[in-house]
Protein backbone atom coordinates (compact mmCIF):
# COMPACT_ATOMS: atom_id res chain seq x y z
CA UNK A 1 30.10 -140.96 -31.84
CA UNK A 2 27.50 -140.13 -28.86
CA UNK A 3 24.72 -141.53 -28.09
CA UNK A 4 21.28 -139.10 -27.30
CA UNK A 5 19.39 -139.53 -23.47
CA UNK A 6 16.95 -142.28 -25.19
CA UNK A 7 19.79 -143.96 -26.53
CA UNK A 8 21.07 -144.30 -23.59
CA UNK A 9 18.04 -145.60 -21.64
CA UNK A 10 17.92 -147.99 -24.62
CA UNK A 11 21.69 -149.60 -24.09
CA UNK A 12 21.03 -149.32 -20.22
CA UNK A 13 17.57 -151.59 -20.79
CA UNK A 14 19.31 -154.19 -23.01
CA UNK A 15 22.41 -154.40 -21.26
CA UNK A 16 20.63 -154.83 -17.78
CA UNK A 17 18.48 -157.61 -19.42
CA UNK A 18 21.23 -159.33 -20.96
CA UNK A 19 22.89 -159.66 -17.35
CA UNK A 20 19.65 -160.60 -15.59
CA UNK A 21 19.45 -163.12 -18.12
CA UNK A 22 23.26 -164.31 -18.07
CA UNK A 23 24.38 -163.51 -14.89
CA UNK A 24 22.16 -163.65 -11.94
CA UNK A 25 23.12 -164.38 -8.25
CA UNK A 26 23.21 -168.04 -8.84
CA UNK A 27 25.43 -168.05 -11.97
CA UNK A 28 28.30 -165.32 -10.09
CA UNK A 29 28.43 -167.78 -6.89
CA UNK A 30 29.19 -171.10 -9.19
CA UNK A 31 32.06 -168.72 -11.18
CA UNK A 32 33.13 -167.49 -7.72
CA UNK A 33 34.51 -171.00 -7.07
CA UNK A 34 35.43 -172.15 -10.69
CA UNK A 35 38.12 -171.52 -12.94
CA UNK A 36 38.38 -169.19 -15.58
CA UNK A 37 36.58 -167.23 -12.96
CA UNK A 38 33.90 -166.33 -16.21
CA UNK A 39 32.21 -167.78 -18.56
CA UNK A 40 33.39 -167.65 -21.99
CA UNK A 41 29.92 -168.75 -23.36
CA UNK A 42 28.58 -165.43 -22.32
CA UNK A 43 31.49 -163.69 -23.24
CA UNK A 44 31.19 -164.68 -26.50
CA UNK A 45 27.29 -163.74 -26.55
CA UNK A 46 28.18 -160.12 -24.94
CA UNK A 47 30.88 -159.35 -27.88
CA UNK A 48 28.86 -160.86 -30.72
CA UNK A 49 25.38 -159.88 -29.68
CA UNK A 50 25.97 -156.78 -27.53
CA UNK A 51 29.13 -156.24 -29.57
CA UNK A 52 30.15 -154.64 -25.59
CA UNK A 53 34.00 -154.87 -26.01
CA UNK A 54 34.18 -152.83 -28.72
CA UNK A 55 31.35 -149.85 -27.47
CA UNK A 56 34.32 -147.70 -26.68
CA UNK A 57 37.16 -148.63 -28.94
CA UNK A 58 37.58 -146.43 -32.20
CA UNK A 59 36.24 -147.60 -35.49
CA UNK A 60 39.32 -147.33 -37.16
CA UNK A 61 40.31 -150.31 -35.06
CA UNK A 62 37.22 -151.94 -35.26
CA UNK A 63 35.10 -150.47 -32.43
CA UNK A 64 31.90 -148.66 -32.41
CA UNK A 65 33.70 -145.71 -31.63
CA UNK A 66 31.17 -144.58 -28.77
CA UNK A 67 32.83 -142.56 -25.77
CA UNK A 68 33.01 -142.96 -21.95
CA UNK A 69 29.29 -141.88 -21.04
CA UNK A 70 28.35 -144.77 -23.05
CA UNK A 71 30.75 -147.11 -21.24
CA UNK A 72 30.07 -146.08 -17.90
CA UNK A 73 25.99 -147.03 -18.60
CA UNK A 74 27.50 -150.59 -19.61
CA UNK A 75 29.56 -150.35 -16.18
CA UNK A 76 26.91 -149.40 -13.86
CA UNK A 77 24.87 -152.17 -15.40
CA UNK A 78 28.00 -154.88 -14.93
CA UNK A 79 28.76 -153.39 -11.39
CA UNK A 80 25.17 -153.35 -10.52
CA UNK A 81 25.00 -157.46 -11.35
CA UNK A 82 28.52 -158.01 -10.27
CA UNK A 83 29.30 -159.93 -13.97
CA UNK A 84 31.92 -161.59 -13.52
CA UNK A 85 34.29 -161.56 -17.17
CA UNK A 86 37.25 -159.93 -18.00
CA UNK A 87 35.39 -156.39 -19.56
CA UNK A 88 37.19 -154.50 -16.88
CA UNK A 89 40.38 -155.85 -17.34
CA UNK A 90 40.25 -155.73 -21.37
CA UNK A 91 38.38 -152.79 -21.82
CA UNK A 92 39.36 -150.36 -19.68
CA UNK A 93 43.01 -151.30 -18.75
CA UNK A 94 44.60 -153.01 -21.35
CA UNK A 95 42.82 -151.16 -25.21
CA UNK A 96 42.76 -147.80 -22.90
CA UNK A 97 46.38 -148.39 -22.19
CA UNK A 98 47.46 -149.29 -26.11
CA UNK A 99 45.53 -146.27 -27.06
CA UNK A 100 46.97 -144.13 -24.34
CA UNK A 101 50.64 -145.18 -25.80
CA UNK A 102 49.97 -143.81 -29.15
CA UNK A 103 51.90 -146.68 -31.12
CA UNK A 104 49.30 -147.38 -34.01
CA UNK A 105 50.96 -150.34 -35.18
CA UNK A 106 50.55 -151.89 -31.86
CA UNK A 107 47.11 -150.27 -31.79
CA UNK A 108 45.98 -151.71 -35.43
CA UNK A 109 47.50 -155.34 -34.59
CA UNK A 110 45.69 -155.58 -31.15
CA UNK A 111 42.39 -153.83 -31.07
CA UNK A 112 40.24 -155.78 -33.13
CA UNK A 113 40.66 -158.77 -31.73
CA UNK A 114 39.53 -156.87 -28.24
CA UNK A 115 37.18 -155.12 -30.07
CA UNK A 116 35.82 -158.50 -31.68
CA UNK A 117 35.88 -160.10 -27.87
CA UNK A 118 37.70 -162.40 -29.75
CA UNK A 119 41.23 -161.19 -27.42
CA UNK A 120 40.82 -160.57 -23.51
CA UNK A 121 43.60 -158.79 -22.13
CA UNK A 122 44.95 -157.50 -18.72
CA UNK A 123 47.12 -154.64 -17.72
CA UNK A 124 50.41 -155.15 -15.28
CA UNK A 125 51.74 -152.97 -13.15
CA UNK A 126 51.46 -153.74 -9.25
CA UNK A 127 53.92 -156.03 -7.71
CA UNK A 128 54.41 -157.26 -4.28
CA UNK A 129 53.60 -153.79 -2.46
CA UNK A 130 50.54 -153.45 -4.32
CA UNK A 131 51.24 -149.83 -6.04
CA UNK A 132 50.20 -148.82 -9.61
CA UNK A 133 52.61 -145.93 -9.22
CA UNK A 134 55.08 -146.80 -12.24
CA UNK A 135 57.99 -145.19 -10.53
CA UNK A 136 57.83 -148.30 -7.90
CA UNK A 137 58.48 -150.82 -10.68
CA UNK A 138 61.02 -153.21 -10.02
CA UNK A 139 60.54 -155.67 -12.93
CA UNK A 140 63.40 -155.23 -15.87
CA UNK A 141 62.92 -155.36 -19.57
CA UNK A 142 66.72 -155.62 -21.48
CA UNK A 143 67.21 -156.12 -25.21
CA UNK A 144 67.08 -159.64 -26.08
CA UNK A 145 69.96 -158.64 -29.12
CA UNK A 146 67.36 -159.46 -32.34
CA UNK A 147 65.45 -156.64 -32.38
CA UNK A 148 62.80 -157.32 -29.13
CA UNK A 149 62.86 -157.37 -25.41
CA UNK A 150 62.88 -159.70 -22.55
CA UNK A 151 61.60 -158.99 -19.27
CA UNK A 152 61.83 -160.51 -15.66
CA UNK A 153 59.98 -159.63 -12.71
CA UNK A 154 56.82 -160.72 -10.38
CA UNK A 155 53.74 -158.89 -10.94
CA UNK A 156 50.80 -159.42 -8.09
CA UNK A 157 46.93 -158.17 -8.53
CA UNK A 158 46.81 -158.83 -12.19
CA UNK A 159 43.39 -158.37 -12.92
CA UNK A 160 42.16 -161.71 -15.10
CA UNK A 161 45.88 -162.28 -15.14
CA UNK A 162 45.30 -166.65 -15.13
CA UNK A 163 42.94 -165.90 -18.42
CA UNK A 164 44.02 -163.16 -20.06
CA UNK A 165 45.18 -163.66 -23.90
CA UNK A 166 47.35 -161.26 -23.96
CA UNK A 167 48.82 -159.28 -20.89
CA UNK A 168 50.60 -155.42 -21.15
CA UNK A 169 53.23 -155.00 -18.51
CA UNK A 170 55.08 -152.36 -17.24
CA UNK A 171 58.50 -153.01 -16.95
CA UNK A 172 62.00 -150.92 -16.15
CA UNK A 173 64.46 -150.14 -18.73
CA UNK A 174 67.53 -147.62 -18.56
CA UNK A 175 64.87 -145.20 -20.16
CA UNK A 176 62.45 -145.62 -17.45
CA UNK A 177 59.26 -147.31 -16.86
CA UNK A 178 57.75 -148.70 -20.09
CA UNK A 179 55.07 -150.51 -21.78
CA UNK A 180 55.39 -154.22 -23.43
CA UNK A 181 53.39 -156.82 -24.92
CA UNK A 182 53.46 -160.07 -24.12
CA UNK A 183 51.65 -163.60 -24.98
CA UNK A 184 49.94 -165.60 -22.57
CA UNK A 185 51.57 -168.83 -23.96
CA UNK A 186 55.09 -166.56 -23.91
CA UNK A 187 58.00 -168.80 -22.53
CA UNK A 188 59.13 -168.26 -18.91
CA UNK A 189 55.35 -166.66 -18.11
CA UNK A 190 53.94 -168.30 -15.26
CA UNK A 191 50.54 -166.91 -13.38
CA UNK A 192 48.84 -168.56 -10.27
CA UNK A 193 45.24 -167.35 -9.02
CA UNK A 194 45.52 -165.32 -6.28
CA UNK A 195 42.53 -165.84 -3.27
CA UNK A 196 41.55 -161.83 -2.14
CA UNK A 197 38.27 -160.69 -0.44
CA UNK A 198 36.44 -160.07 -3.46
CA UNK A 199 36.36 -163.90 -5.50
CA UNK A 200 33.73 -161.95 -8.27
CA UNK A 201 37.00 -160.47 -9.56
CA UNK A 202 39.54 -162.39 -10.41
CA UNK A 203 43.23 -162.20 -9.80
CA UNK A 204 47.07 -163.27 -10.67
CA UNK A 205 50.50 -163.26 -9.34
CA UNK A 206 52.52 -163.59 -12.32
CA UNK A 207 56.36 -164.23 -12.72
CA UNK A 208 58.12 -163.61 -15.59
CA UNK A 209 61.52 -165.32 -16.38
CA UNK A 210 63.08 -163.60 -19.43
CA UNK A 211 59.88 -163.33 -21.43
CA UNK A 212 59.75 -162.55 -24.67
CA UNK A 213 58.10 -159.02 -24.97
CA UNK A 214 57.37 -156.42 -27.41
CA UNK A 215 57.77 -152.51 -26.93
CA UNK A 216 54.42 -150.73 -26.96
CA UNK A 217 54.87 -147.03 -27.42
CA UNK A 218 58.06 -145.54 -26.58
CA UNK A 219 60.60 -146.54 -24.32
CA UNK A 220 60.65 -144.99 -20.96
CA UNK A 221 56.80 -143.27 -21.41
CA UNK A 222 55.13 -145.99 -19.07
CA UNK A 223 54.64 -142.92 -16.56
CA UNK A 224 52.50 -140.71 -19.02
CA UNK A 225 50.80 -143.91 -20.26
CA UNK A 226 49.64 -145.27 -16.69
CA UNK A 227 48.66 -141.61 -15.87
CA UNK A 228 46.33 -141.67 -18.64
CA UNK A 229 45.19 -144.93 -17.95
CA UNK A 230 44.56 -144.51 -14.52
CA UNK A 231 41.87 -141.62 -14.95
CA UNK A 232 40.07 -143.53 -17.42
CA UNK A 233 40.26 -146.63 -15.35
CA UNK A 234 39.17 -144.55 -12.33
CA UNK A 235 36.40 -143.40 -14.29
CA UNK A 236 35.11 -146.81 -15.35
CA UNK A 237 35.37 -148.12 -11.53
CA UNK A 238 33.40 -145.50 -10.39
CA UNK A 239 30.84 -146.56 -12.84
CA UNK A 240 31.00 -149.41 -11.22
CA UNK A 241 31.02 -148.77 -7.86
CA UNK A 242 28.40 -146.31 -8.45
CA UNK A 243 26.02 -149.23 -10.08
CA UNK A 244 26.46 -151.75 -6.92
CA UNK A 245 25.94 -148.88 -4.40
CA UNK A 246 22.39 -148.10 -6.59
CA UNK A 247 21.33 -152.18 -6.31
CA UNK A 248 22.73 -152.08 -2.34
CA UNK A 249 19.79 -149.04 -2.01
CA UNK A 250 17.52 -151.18 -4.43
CA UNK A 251 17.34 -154.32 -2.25
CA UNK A 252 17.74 -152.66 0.94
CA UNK A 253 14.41 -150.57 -0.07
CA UNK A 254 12.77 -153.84 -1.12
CA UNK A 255 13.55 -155.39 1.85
CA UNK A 256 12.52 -152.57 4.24
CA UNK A 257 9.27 -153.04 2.53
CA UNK A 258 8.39 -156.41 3.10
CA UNK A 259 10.07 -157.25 6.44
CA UNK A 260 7.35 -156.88 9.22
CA UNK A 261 8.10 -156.60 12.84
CA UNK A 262 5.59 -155.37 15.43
CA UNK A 263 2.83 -155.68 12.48
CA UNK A 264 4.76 -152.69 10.32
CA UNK A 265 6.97 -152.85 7.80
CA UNK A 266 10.53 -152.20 8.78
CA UNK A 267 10.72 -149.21 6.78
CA UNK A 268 8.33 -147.46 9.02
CA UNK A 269 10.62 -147.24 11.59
CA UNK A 270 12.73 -144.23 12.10
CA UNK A 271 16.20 -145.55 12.42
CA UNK A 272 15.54 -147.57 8.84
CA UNK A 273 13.72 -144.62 7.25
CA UNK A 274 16.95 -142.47 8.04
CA UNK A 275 19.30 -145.61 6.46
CA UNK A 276 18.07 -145.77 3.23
CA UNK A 277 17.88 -141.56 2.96
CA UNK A 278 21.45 -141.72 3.16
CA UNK A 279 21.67 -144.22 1.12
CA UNK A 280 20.03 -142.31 -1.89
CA UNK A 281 21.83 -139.45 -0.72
CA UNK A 282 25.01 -141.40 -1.52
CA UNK A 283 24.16 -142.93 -4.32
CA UNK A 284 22.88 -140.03 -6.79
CA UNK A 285 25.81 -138.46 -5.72
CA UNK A 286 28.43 -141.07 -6.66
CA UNK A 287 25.98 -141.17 -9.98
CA UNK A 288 26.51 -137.17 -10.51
CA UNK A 289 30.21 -137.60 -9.87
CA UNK A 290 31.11 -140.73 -11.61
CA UNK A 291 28.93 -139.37 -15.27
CA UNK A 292 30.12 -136.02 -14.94
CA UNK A 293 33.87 -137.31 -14.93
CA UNK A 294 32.93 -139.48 -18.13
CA UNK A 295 31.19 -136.38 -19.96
CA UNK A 296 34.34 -134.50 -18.83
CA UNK A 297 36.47 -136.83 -20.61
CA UNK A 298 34.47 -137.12 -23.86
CA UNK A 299 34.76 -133.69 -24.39
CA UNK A 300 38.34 -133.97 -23.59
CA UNK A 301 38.54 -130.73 -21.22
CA UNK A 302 41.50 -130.00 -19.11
CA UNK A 303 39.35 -130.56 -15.72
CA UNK A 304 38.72 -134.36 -16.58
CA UNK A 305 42.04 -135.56 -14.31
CA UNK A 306 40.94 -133.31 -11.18
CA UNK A 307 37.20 -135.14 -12.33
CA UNK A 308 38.29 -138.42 -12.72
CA UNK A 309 39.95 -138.53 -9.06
CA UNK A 310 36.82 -136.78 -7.42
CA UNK A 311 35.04 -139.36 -8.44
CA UNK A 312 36.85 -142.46 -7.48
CA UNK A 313 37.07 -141.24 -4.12
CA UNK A 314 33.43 -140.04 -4.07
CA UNK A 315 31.89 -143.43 -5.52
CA UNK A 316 34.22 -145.36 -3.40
CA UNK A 317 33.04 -143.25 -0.16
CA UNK A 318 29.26 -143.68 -1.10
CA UNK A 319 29.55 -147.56 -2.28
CA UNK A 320 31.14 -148.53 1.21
CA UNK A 321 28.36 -146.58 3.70
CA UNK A 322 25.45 -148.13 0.97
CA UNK A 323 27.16 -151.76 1.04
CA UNK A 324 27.28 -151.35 4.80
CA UNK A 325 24.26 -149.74 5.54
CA UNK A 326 22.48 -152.69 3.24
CA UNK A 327 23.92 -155.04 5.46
CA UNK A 328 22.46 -153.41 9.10
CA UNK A 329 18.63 -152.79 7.20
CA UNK A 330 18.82 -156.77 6.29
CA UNK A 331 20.04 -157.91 10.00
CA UNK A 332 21.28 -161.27 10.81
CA UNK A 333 20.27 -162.31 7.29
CA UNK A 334 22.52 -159.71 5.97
CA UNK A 335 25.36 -161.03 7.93
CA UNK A 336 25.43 -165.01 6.48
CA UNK A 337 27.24 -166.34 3.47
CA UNK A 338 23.64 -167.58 1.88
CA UNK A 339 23.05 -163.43 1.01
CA UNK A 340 24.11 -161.44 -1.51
CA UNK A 341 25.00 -158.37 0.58
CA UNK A 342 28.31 -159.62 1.98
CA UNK A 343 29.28 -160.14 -2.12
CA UNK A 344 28.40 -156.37 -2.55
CA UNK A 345 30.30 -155.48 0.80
CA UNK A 346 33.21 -157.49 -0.97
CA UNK A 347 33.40 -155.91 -3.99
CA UNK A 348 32.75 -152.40 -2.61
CA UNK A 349 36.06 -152.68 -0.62
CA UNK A 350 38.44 -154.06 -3.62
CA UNK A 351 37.18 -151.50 -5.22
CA UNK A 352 38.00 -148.89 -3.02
CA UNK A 353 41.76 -150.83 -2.44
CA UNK A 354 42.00 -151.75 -6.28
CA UNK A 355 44.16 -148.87 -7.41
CA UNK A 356 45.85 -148.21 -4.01
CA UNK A 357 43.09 -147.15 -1.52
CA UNK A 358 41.81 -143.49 0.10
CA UNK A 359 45.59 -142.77 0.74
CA UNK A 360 46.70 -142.95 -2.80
CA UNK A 361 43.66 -141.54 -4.69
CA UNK A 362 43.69 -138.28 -2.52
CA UNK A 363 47.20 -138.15 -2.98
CA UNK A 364 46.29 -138.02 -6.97
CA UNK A 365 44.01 -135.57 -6.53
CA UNK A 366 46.14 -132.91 -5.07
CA UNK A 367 49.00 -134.07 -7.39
CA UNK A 368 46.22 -133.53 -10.27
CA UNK A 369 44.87 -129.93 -8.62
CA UNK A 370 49.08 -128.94 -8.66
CA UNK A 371 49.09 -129.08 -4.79
């Protein structure tokens, strides 16, 4: 199913009301310091009213079976408001990384209640060095003798990992790195919050001592699953980024217009002017890059990998200069805890880090051009 250019203006409008609404500045600084690090009131509001964890997720497993344009509008919009819930980490790691495994019993048991918003859901693959390359896995996953697994191991940078109902982890077996299921309230699961720059996205350090588990897929095809997952993921955090880097211009513009000095607006000046040009310049492209990589992949052509790199590493290029450069055009204000800029600074660099920095995402992109 695809939605038509009004369509889309249409979900953009409602969704960005429903966040102005639900999750202005005020409401993501009291979740900053509480925990669950969202609230479930407005999860519950986004799923049932918005129906937003299902937009992507086939109808045969009770989604709305819309593609990735559609979800990146819905991402721009959550990355422009930095909403703090666990979309990210349901939506595009965990149902993108059931579907991605191709095991449609697991698929049919666990997608509508994420489709619902009725299940949240993480994905876990980094551990202490911070990679998402499966091949660095150190966590084990044996036979427990009566017919399912157990699986031991630390897992750090769990997105939502404290919250999440039902976390997917990526674990070692003699057939390589592989996919398994396991409960929140599992035996021997124990997650502690983990404090990182960005406190509008929530993390976990997990440890898992012979947890019960279930096989997702088949054994030993974690690496083609987390390849899959990781261009789709990419996609959907360049959304993102793309979205915060548009509100860092936004406010920056706003603010150049109503700041006097020397009876002129600051946006008169020269130096400012040539600030927020760049800015723009930065932003439509991470906006060109990030919805050309999601068209790519609804139409499922062979250049959507090579696409889905680009523009991770283009929307995290443009939403550091634009968080940056919001930060110098706002001064000393832009500087103290009270403003919002350092929060899009924050989030701007997690991003960029999240799935293993510049390093790792260029190294992806030759891997993905055959270099």
């Amino acid at each position: 199913m695809t939605a038509d250019e009004s369509e889309l203006r249409e979900l953009r409008a409602a969704v960005r009301e429903f966040l102005e609404a639900k999750s202005p500045e005020e409401a993501v600084r009291k979740l900053m310091e509480s925990e669950p690090r969202f609230d479930p009131a407005v999860w519950s509001q986004a799923a049932d009213q918005l129906r937003l964890p299902g937009l992507a997720i086939p109808e045969e497993y009770g989604g709305d079976g819309f593609g990735r344009v559609e979800l990146g509008v819905v991402l721009e919009e959550m990355g422009r408001a930095l909403f703090c819930a666990p979309f990210f980490a349901t939506v595009l790691l965990a149902a993108q990384a059931l579907l991605a495994s191709g095991d449609k019993e697991a698929c049919a048991r666990l997608l509508p209640g994420i489709a619902a918003g009725r299940t949240t859901a993480t994905l876990a693959v980094a551990e202490d060095h911070g990679s998402w390359d499966p091949a660095m896995v150190s966590a084990r996953a044996v036979p427990d003798g009566d017919a399912g697994w157990t699986v031991r191991g630390r897992k750090c940078f769990v997105i939502d990992g404290t919250t999440a109902d039902l976390i997917l982890v990526v674990a070692r077996t003699v057939a390589g790195p592989t996919l398994f299921a396991v409960e929140r309230d599992a035996a021997g699961l124990a997650a502690e919050p983990m404090e990182t720059l960005d406190a509008t996205r929530a993390m976990a350090r997990l440890t898992l001592d012979a947890v019960p588990a279930t096989l997702v897929g088949a054994e030993g095809a974690g690496g083609r699953i987390m390849a899959k997952v990781l261009d789709i993921a990419s996609v959907g955090l360049a959304a993102e980024q793309a979205g915060g880097a548009r509100r860092c211009l936004e406010t920056s513009a706003e603010y150049a217009r109503a700041r006097h000095q020397f009876g002129r607006p600051i946006g008169s000046f020269q130096a400012v002017k040539h600030k927020c040009a760049d800015m723009l310049v930065q932003v439509e492209l991470a906006e060109a890059a990030s919805r050309e990589a999601a068209r790519l992949a609804d139409e499922g052509s062979p250049d959507f990998p090579v696409a889905a790199t680009v523009a991770h590493a283009c929307c995290s290029r443009a939403y550091m200069i634009a968080a940056m450069e919001n930060i110098q055009v706002h001064g000393g204000i832009g500087f103290t805890w009270e403003h919002p800029a350092h929060l899009y600074f924050r989030r701007a660099k997690s991003s960029q880090l999240l799935f293993g920095g510049p390093a790792v995402y260029h190294e992806r992109l030759l891997d993905r051009l055959g270099i």
